[in-house]
Amino acid sequence: MADANVRIPADARDRLAEVAAAEGMSLRAYLAQLAESVLTPRERAERAEKARLELQRWNGYDPSEDEQQLLDAELDRRLGLRGAA
């Protein structure tokens, strides 16, 4: 496997190294594990579509695009991602 250099602020590097050490891992191993566990936007969209299709098959639930946007906005609001929670 080829290595790559990534420039980040020293405080971010130190924080990640501390987290990695607490998990009993090197920073290199921790970052590799993190990269494997985080979904790309495309992967998230694929999973969301799969879940939507499964819900539709299971119970007929099939929200419109407008309903999906309203539900996403409500979830974001509840999670404090947009505006006040």
PDB file of N, CA and C in Angstrom, residues 3 13 16 36 38 42-43 46 55 60 64 73 77 80 82:
ATOM      1  N   ASP A   3       1.913   5.058   0.743  1.00  0.00           N
ATOM      2  CA  ASP A   3       1.626   6.040   1.775  1.00  0.00           C
ATOM      3  C   ASP A   3       1.402   7.399   1.131  1.00  0.00           C
ATOM      4  N   ARG A  13      -3.344  17.028  14.506  1.00  0.00           N
ATOM      5  CA  ARG A  13      -2.534  15.806  14.476  1.00  0.00           C
ATOM      6  C   ARG A  13      -2.357  15.248  15.886  1.00  0.00           C
ATOM      7  N   LEU A  16      -5.623  13.731  17.191  1.00  0.00           N
ATOM      8  CA  LEU A  16      -5.877  12.427  16.568  1.00  0.00           C
ATOM      9  C   LEU A  16      -4.919  11.365  17.099  1.00  0.00           C
ATOM     10  N   GLU A  36     -11.924   3.728   6.393  1.00  0.00           N
ATOM     11  CA  GLU A  36     -12.756   2.583   6.013  1.00  0.00           C
ATOM     12  C   GLU A  36     -14.158   2.666   6.600  1.00  0.00           C
ATOM     13  N   VAL A  38     -15.959   5.570   7.398  1.00  0.00           N
ATOM     14  CA  VAL A  38     -16.740   6.742   7.030  1.00  0.00           C
ATOM     15  C   VAL A  38     -17.271   6.560   5.613  1.00  0.00           C
ATOM     16  N   ARG A  42     -21.665   9.522  -1.899  1.00  0.00           N
ATOM     17  CA  ARG A  42     -22.300   8.564  -2.819  1.00  0.00           C
ATOM     18  C   ARG A  42     -22.778   7.319  -2.069  1.00  0.00           C
ATOM     19  N   GLU A  43     -21.958   6.815  -1.168  1.00  0.00           N
ATOM     20  CA  GLU A  43     -22.332   5.632  -0.389  1.00  0.00           C
ATOM     21  C   GLU A  43     -23.529   5.917   0.517  1.00  0.00           C
ATOM     22  N   GLU A  46     -26.618   5.970  -1.653  1.00  0.00           N
ATOM     23  CA  GLU A  46     -26.992   4.609  -2.041  1.00  0.00           C
ATOM     24  C   GLU A  46     -27.690   3.892  -0.890  1.00  0.00           C
ATOM     25  N   LEU A  55     -38.349   0.172   2.830  1.00  0.00           N
ATOM     26  CA  LEU A  55     -39.548   0.638   3.532  1.00  0.00           C
ATOM     27  C   LEU A  55     -40.767   0.593   2.611  1.00  0.00           C
ATOM     28  N   GLY A  60     -45.231   0.009   2.199  1.00  0.00           N
ATOM     29  CA  GLY A  60     -45.823   0.935   1.244  1.00  0.00           C
ATOM     30  C   GLY A  60     -45.405   2.387   1.433  1.00  0.00           C
ATOM     31  N   SER A  64     -42.926  11.642  -1.049  1.00  0.00           N
ATOM     32  CA  SER A  64     -42.556  12.430  -2.227  1.00  0.00           C
ATOM     33  C   SER A  64     -41.245  13.144  -1.945  1.00  0.00           C
ATOM     34  N   ALA A  73     -35.253  18.151   6.874  1.00  0.00           N
ATOM     35  CA  ALA A  73     -35.111  19.421   7.591  1.00  0.00           C
ATOM     36  C   ALA A  73     -35.498  19.253   9.062  1.00  0.00           C
ATOM     37  N   ARG A  77     -33.073  19.735  12.198  1.00  0.00           N
ATOM     38  CA  ARG A  77     -33.443  20.653  13.279  1.00  0.00           C
ATOM     39  C   ARG A  77     -33.313  19.955  14.628  1.00  0.00           C
ATOM     40  N   GLY A  80     -29.881  19.545  15.679  1.00  0.00           N
ATOM     41  CA  GLY A  80     -29.169  20.799  15.856  1.00  0.00           C
ATOM     42  C   GLY A  80     -28.222  21.117  14.725  1.00  0.00           C
ATOM     43  N   ARG A  82     -29.141  22.497  11.740  1.00  0.00           N
ATOM     44  CA  ARG A  82     -29.549  23.743  11.081  1.00  0.00           C
ATOM     45  C   ARG A  82     -30.394  24.539  12.064  1.00  0.00           C
TER      46      ARG A  82
END
